[in-house]
mmCIF file of C-alpha atoms in Angstrom:
data_model
loop_
_atom_site.group_PDB
_atom_site.id
_atom_site.type_symbol
_atom_site.label_atom_id
_atom_site.label_comp_id
_atom_site.label_asym_id
_atom_site.label_seq_id
_atom_site.Cartn_x
_atom_site.Cartn_y
_atom_site.Cartn_z
ATOM 1 C CA MET A 1 143.113 48.840 126.196
ATOM 2 C CA ASP A 2 143.316 52.487 125.254
ATOM 3 C CA SER A 3 145.776 52.084 122.362
ATOM 4 C CA LEU A 4 143.601 49.482 120.658
ATOM 5 C CA LEU A 5 140.620 51.777 121.152
ATOM 6 C CA ASP A 6 142.619 54.683 119.713
ATOM 7 C CA ALA A 7 143.386 52.589 116.618
ATOM 8 C CA LEU A 8 139.648 52.107 116.026
ATOM 9 C CA GLN A 9 138.826 55.728 116.774
ATOM 10 C CA GLU A 10 141.550 57.114 114.491
ATOM 11 C CA GLY A 11 140.940 54.788 111.536
ATOM 12 C CA ARG A 12 143.936 52.471 111.941
ATOM 13 C CA LEU A 13 141.953 49.305 111.143
ATOM 14 C CA LEU A 14 142.892 47.889 107.726
ATOM 15 C CA GLU A 15 142.045 44.908 105.583
ATOM 16 C CA ILE A 16 145.120 42.829 104.727
ATOM 17 C CA PRO A 17 145.174 41.745 101.052
ATOM 18 C CA ASP A 18 144.250 38.088 100.534
ATOM 19 C CA ASP A 19 147.512 37.213 98.792
ATOM 20 C CA TYR A 20 149.707 38.372 101.694
ATOM 21 C CA ASP A 21 151.637 35.859 103.789
ATOM 22 C CA LYS A 22 152.856 36.518 107.329
ATOM 23 C CA GLU A 23 155.902 38.592 106.341
ATOM 24 C CA ASP A 24 153.914 40.599 103.784
ATOM 25 C CA ALA A 25 151.258 41.410 106.390
ATOM 26 C CA LEU A 26 153.825 42.444 109.013
ATOM 27 C CA ARG A 27 155.632 44.706 106.551
ATOM 28 C CA PHE A 28 152.346 46.234 105.401
ATOM 29 C CA LEU A 29 151.246 47.177 108.923
ATOM 30 C CA ALA A 30 154.747 48.273 109.936
ATOM 31 C CA HIS A 31 154.917 50.685 107.008
ATOM 32 C CA ILE A 32 151.623 52.200 108.163
ATOM 33 C CA LEU A 33 153.238 52.876 111.554
ATOM 34 C CA GLU A 34 156.302 54.333 109.840
ATOM 35 C CA ALA A 35 154.032 56.914 108.196
ATOM 36 C CA VAL A 36 152.974 58.378 111.573
ATOM 37 C CA PRO A 37 154.166 62.023 111.333
ATOM 38 C CA SER A 38 155.570 62.266 114.878
ATOM 39 C CA LEU A 39 158.053 59.405 114.415
ATOM 40 C CA PRO A 40 161.712 60.267 113.756
ATOM 41 C CA PRO A 41 162.516 60.041 110.025
ATOM 42 C CA ASP A 42 163.605 56.630 108.735
ATOM 43 C CA THR A 43 162.439 54.717 111.821
ATOM 44 C CA ASP A 44 162.683 51.129 110.549
ATOM 45 C CA VAL A 45 159.575 49.664 112.176
ATOM 46 C CA ALA A 46 159.416 46.848 109.608
ATOM 47 C CA GLY A 47 162.997 45.804 110.334
ATOM 48 C CA LEU A 48 162.391 45.830 114.087
ATOM 49 C CA ILE A 49 159.179 43.826 113.771
ATOM 50 C CA LEU A 50 160.714 41.150 111.522
ATOM 51 C CA ALA A 51 163.876 40.875 113.619
ATOM 52 C CA LYS A 52 161.869 40.255 116.777
ATOM 53 C CA GLU A 53 159.561 37.825 114.992
ATOM 54 C CA GLY A 54 162.630 35.792 114.059
ATOM 55 C CA THR A 55 163.541 35.248 117.723
ATOM 56 C CA SER A 56 160.150 35.129 119.450
ATOM 57 C CA LYS A 57 156.601 34.209 118.551
ATOM 58 C CA THR A 58 153.891 36.833 118.867
ATOM 59 C CA ALA A 59 150.763 34.779 118.123
ATOM 60 C CA LEU A 60 148.341 34.765 121.049
ATOM 61 C CA GLY A 61 146.078 32.002 119.742
ATOM 62 C CA LYS A 62 142.345 32.277 119.033
ATOM 63 C CA GLY A 63 143.116 33.897 115.666
ATOM 64 C CA TRP A 64 145.169 36.780 117.090
ATOM 65 C CA ALA A 65 148.770 37.968 116.944
ATOM 66 C CA CYS A 66 150.348 40.896 118.741
ATOM 67 C CA PRO A 67 153.764 41.854 117.282
ATOM 68 C CA ASP A 68 155.604 44.877 118.648
ATOM 69 C CA ALA A 69 158.553 47.127 117.824
ATOM 70 C CA ARG A 70 160.526 48.605 120.727
ATOM 71 C CA VAL A 71 162.020 52.014 119.888
ATOM 72 C CA PRO A 72 164.549 54.043 121.945
ATOM 73 C CA PHE A 73 162.694 57.359 122.069
ATOM 74 C CA GLU A 74 159.687 58.842 123.850
ATOM 75 C CA GLU A 75 156.334 58.843 122.072
ATOM 76 C CA ASP A 76 152.780 57.643 122.561
ATOM 77 C CA LEU A 77 151.993 53.930 122.499
ATOM 78 C CA ILE A 78 150.594 53.413 118.991
ATOM 79 C CA CYS A 79 148.599 50.482 117.646
ATOM 80 C CA VAL A 80 147.558 49.534 114.118
ATOM 81 C CA VAL A 81 145.168 46.638 113.487
ATOM 82 C CA GLY A 82 145.112 44.417 110.427
ATOM 83 C CA TRP A 83 142.279 42.031 109.543
ATOM 84 C CA SER A 84 142.785 39.089 107.189
ATOM 85 C CA PRO A 85 139.465 37.732 105.867
ATOM 86 C CA LYS A 86 140.900 34.312 105.001
ATOM 87 C CA GLY A 87 143.457 34.118 107.808
ATOM 88 C CA ILE A 88 147.265 33.936 107.777
ATOM 89 C CA ASP A 89 149.487 30.960 108.543
ATOM 90 C CA TYR A 90 151.304 32.472 111.508
ATOM 91 C CA GLY A 91 152.593 29.477 113.451
ATOM 92 C CA SER A 92 150.092 29.990 116.263
ATOM 93 C CA PRO A 93 150.299 27.780 119.360
ATOM 94 C CA ASP A 94 146.773 26.471 118.740
ATOM 95 C CA GLY A 95 147.428 25.937 115.014
ATOM 96 C CA LYS A 96 144.665 28.359 113.966
ATOM 97 C CA PRO A 97 145.234 30.930 111.205
ATOM 98 C CA VAL A 98 145.527 34.512 112.407
ATOM 99 C CA LYS A 99 142.646 36.787 111.463
ATOM 100 C CA VAL A 100 143.573 39.858 113.546
ATOM 101 C CA ILE A 101 147.040 41.372 113.951
ATOM 102 C CA ALA A 102 147.310 44.125 116.562
ATOM 103 C CA MET A 103 150.755 45.670 115.989
ATOM 104 C CA TYR A 104 152.255 48.041 118.551
ATOM 105 C CA LEU A 105 154.964 50.675 118.420
ATOM 106 C CA VAL A 106 156.411 50.663 121.944
ATOM 107 C CA PRO A 107 158.537 53.710 122.852
ATOM 108 C CA GLU A 108 160.925 53.659 125.816
ATOM 109 C CA ASN A 109 158.491 55.549 128.048
ATOM 110 C CA GLN A 110 155.550 53.228 127.257
ATOM 111 C CA ARG A 111 156.945 49.769 128.117
ATOM 112 C CA SER A 112 154.809 49.273 131.232
ATOM 113 C CA ASN A 113 151.658 50.576 129.511
ATOM 114 C CA TYR A 114 152.246 48.159 126.627
ATOM 115 C CA LEU A 115 152.665 45.154 128.965
ATOM 116 C CA ARG A 116 149.467 46.126 130.771
ATOM 117 C CA GLU A 117 147.551 46.483 127.506
ATOM 118 C CA VAL A 118 148.699 43.130 126.133
ATOM 119 C CA SER A 119 147.871 41.455 129.440
ATOM 120 C CA LEU A 120 144.347 42.915 129.296
ATOM 121 C CA LEU A 121 144.013 41.836 125.659
ATOM 122 C CA ALA A 122 145.001 38.241 126.474
ATOM 123 C CA LYS A 123 142.476 38.244 129.324
ATOM 124 C CA ALA A 124 139.733 39.638 127.074
ATOM 125 C CA LEU A 125 140.377 36.935 124.447
ATOM 126 C CA GLU A 126 139.911 34.276 127.112
ATOM 127 C CA ILE A 127 136.565 35.579 128.334
ATOM 128 C CA TYR A 128 135.084 37.084 125.156
ATOM 129 C CA PRO A 129 131.996 34.949 124.355
ATOM 130 C CA GLU A 130 131.830 35.888 120.647
ATOM 131 C CA ILE A 131 135.361 34.937 119.598
ATOM 132 C CA GLU A 132 134.137 32.492 116.940
ATOM 133 C CA ARG A 133 131.763 35.086 115.488
ATOM 134 C CA LEU A 134 134.626 37.588 115.423
ATOM 135 C CA ASN A 135 136.766 35.120 113.471
ATOM 136 C CA ALA A 136 133.862 34.484 111.076
ATOM 137 C CA ALA A 137 133.185 38.192 110.433
ATOM 138 C CA ASP A 138 133.169 39.133 106.749
ATOM 139 C CA SER A 139 133.532 42.927 106.769
ATOM 140 C CA LEU A 140 135.600 45.616 108.446
ATOM 141 C CA ASN A 141 132.457 47.035 109.988
ATOM 142 C CA ASP A 142 131.670 43.709 111.684
ATOM 143 C CA ILE A 143 135.260 43.375 112.864
ATOM 144 C CA ARG A 144 135.148 46.880 114.286
ATOM 145 C CA ASP A 145 131.943 46.138 116.195
ATOM 146 C CA HIS A 146 133.394 42.917 117.614
ATOM 147 C CA LEU A 147 136.593 44.690 118.653
ATOM 148 C CA LEU A 148 134.550 47.272 120.535
ATOM 149 C CA ASP A 149 132.678 44.451 122.250
ATOM 150 C CA LEU A 150 135.978 42.757 123.053
ATOM 151 C CA ILE A 151 137.318 45.919 124.649
ATOM 152 C CA SER A 152 134.132 46.284 126.670
ATOM 153 C CA THR A 153 134.773 42.872 128.257
ATOM 154 C CA THR A 154 137.496 44.615 130.243
ATOM 155 C CA LYS A 155 135.111 47.366 131.389
ATOM 156 C CA GLY A 156 136.048 46.696 134.984
ATOM 157 C CA THR A 157 139.601 47.825 134.268
ATOM 158 C CA VAL A 158 139.149 50.657 131.743
ATOM 159 C CA GLY A 159 138.211 54.152 132.818
ATOM 160 C CA PRO A 160 135.050 56.170 132.145
ATOM 161 C CA ASP A 161 136.728 58.091 129.309
ATOM 162 C CA SER A 162 137.380 54.831 127.457
ATOM 163 C CA ARG A 163 133.811 53.665 127.966
ATOM 164 C CA ALA A 164 132.494 57.022 126.696
ATOM 165 C CA ARG A 165 134.665 56.741 123.579
ATOM 166 C CA MET A 166 133.335 53.237 122.952
ATOM 167 C CA ILE A 167 129.779 54.576 123.054
ATOM 168 C CA ARG A 168 130.668 57.296 120.519
ATOM 169 C CA LEU A 169 132.447 54.797 118.288
ATOM 170 C CA GLN A 170 129.515 52.410 118.322
ATOM 171 C CA GLY A 171 127.284 55.260 117.168
ATOM 172 C CA LYS A 172 129.676 56.091 114.309
ATOM 173 C CA ALA A 173 129.932 52.431 113.300
ATOM 174 C CA ALA A 174 126.185 52.212 112.877
ATOM 175 C CA ALA A 175 126.199 55.272 110.638
ATOM 176 C CA VAL A 176 129.001 54.542 108.194
ATOM 177 C CA GLU A 177 130.915 51.615 106.764
ATOM 178 C CA PRO A 178 134.663 52.430 106.873
ATOM 179 C CA ALA A 179 136.684 52.127 103.681
ATOM 180 C CA PRO A 180 139.427 49.461 103.611
ATOM 181 C CA TYR A 181 142.163 52.090 103.873
ATOM 182 C CA ASP A 182 140.219 54.746 105.793
ATOM 183 C CA LEU A 183 143.153 56.098 107.818
ATOM 184 C CA ALA A 184 142.824 59.371 109.672
ATOM 185 C CA ASN A 185 145.061 61.991 108.025
ATOM 186 C CA LEU A 186 146.744 59.376 105.825
ATOM 187 C CA ILE A 187 146.526 59.228 102.039
ATOM 188 C CA VAL A 188 147.074 55.816 100.431
ATOM 189 C CA GLU A 189 147.590 55.662 96.651
ATOM 190 C CA PRO A 190 148.067 52.341 94.797
ATOM 191 C CA ILE A 191 150.618 52.605 91.983
ATOM 192 C CA THR A 192 152.182 50.236 89.465
ATOM 193 C CA ILE A 193 155.671 50.813 88.082
ATOM 194 C CA LEU A 194 157.368 49.176 85.103
ATOM 195 C CA VAL A 195 161.177 49.136 85.208
ATOM 196 C CA GLY A 196 163.781 47.404 83.107
ATOM 197 C CA ASP A 197 167.324 47.523 81.793
ATOM 198 C CA GLY A 198 167.629 50.584 79.524
ATOM 199 C CA LEU A 199 163.961 51.452 80.059
ATOM 200 C CA LYS A 200 162.790 54.724 81.575
ATOM 201 C CA PRO A 201 160.440 53.793 84.471
ATOM 202 C CA VAL A 202 156.748 54.016 83.639
ATOM 203 C CA VAL A 203 154.450 54.857 86.571
ATOM 204 C CA LEU A 204 150.717 54.124 86.473
ATOM 205 C CA GLY A 205 148.486 55.781 89.062
ATOM 206 C CA HIS A 206 145.557 58.125 89.630
ATOM 207 C CA ASP A 207 147.485 60.993 91.283
ATOM 208 C CA GLN A 208 149.108 62.900 88.411
ATOM 209 C CA ALA A 209 151.492 64.846 90.669
ATOM 210 C CA LEU A 210 152.666 61.599 92.277
ATOM 211 C CA VAL A 211 153.159 59.965 88.870
ATOM 212 C CA GLU A 212 155.237 62.922 87.668
ATOM 213 C CA LEU A 213 157.249 62.948 90.910
ATOM 214 C CA LEU A 214 158.176 59.287 90.591
ATOM 215 C CA GLU A 215 158.872 59.361 86.869
ATOM 216 C CA GLY A 216 161.259 62.255 87.491
ATOM 217 C CA PHE A 217 162.940 60.607 90.494
ATOM 218 C CA PRO A 218 166.585 59.683 89.696
ATOM 219 C CA GLY A 219 167.421 56.097 90.588
ATOM 220 C CA LEU A 220 163.799 54.983 90.917
ATOM 221 C CA ALA A 221 164.522 51.521 89.521
ATOM 222 C CA GLN A 222 167.460 51.045 91.896
ATOM 223 C CA GLU A 223 165.373 52.073 94.910
ATOM 224 C CA LEU A 224 162.568 49.695 93.961
ATOM 225 C CA THR A 225 164.797 46.701 93.308
ATOM 226 C CA GLY A 226 167.101 47.310 96.274
ATOM 227 C CA HIS A 227 164.654 48.225 99.053
ATOM 228 C CA SER A 228 161.186 47.290 100.268
ATOM 229 C CA ALA A 229 160.361 50.967 100.930
ATOM 230 C CA PHE A 230 161.821 54.433 100.430
ATOM 231 C CA ASN A 231 160.851 58.106 100.894
ATOM 232 C CA THR A 232 160.617 60.879 98.321
ATOM 233 C CA GLY A 233 158.754 64.176 98.074
ATOM 234 C CA GLY A 234 156.813 63.571 101.289
ATOM 235 C CA TRP A 235 155.606 60.139 100.138
ATOM 236 C CA ARG A 236 156.642 56.751 101.499
ATOM 237 C CA ILE A 237 156.693 54.226 98.658
ATOM 238 C CA VAL A 238 156.088 50.661 99.864
ATOM 239 C CA LYS A 239 156.712 47.730 97.518
ATOM 240 C CA ARG A 240 154.011 45.047 97.739
ATOM 241 C CA LYS A 241 154.898 42.507 95.053
ATOM 242 C CA GLU A 242 156.566 42.227 91.665
ATOM 243 C CA ALA A 243 156.280 40.143 88.510
ATOM 244 C CA SER A 244 159.098 39.379 86.027
ATOM 245 C CA PHE A 245 158.731 39.585 82.254
ATOM 246 C CA THR A 246 160.987 39.018 79.267
ATOM 247 C CA GLY A 247 163.684 41.569 78.591
ATOM 248 C CA GLU A 248 164.566 41.744 82.317
ATOM 249 C CA ARG A 249 161.531 43.885 82.955
ATOM 250 C CA LEU A 250 159.732 44.068 86.288
ATOM 251 C CA LEU A 251 156.149 45.148 86.997
ATOM 252 C CA ILE A 252 156.094 46.338 90.606
ATOM 253 C CA ASP A 253 152.913 46.871 92.624
ATOM 254 C CA CYS A 254 153.326 49.553 95.329
ATOM 255 C CA LEU A 255 151.455 51.668 97.851
ATOM 256 C CA ALA A 256 152.293 55.354 98.237
ATOM 257 C CA LEU A 257 151.593 56.758 101.710
ATOM 258 C CA ARG A 258 151.582 60.310 103.003
ATOM 259 C CA THR A 259 149.848 62.275 105.720
ATOM 260 C CA PHE A 260 147.151 64.746 104.699
ATOM 261 C CA GLY A 261 148.726 68.123 104.039
ATOM 262 C CA GLY A 262 152.251 66.679 104.293
ATOM 263 C CA LYS A 263 155.074 68.129 102.253
#
């Protein structure tokens, strides 16, 4: 399960906010994949994920789901993992809430590798003796340790390089607790934006350059009300939720994503 191991090694393990439902969680993880620098611009991973979810079910049972987006270009098989502390109502075959979502971007040249990985993952979930402890974990660090143990249950089918990486990862896990949005080479900035009829958008955030960029962006209100995400100035702005107030004003909670050093 090299792609799942890569996700742990490269920091693509995230905590899903407690107030997210299934669609919110899928969009959140899909937008993380969309921020991968090597993807073609405007690859609509979220749209692909939600369209497939509408026609097929991706819950594996035992608190896991494995959605995927098939894309018509060549790239590496990429995985991002989301952990929900309270669990998500996902329509699982066993009726259990989903705690772990392993989402895959599946390029044309990686179809067979993806099928092999998911097959190994399903097998590991069947034989992993600590599945209940994994589902009861209360921190990203614990989840990470359990995922490494889960991968090691397939040690008869993974190569020596994978086993060596697991040893290195276990050493790192003991040394440091990862931050909730500790993504390798990815900057994540929470922002709040107030928009309204006849009102110049007001952007609240900690990154002054980002605030100035958005407040000077023509059509910001239209982008926010008409789309779930958009790109500007090297940032991908992802809408999380909104609240309505009198005077047709909206307070919109967003995440701004960009790769380290990106333009």
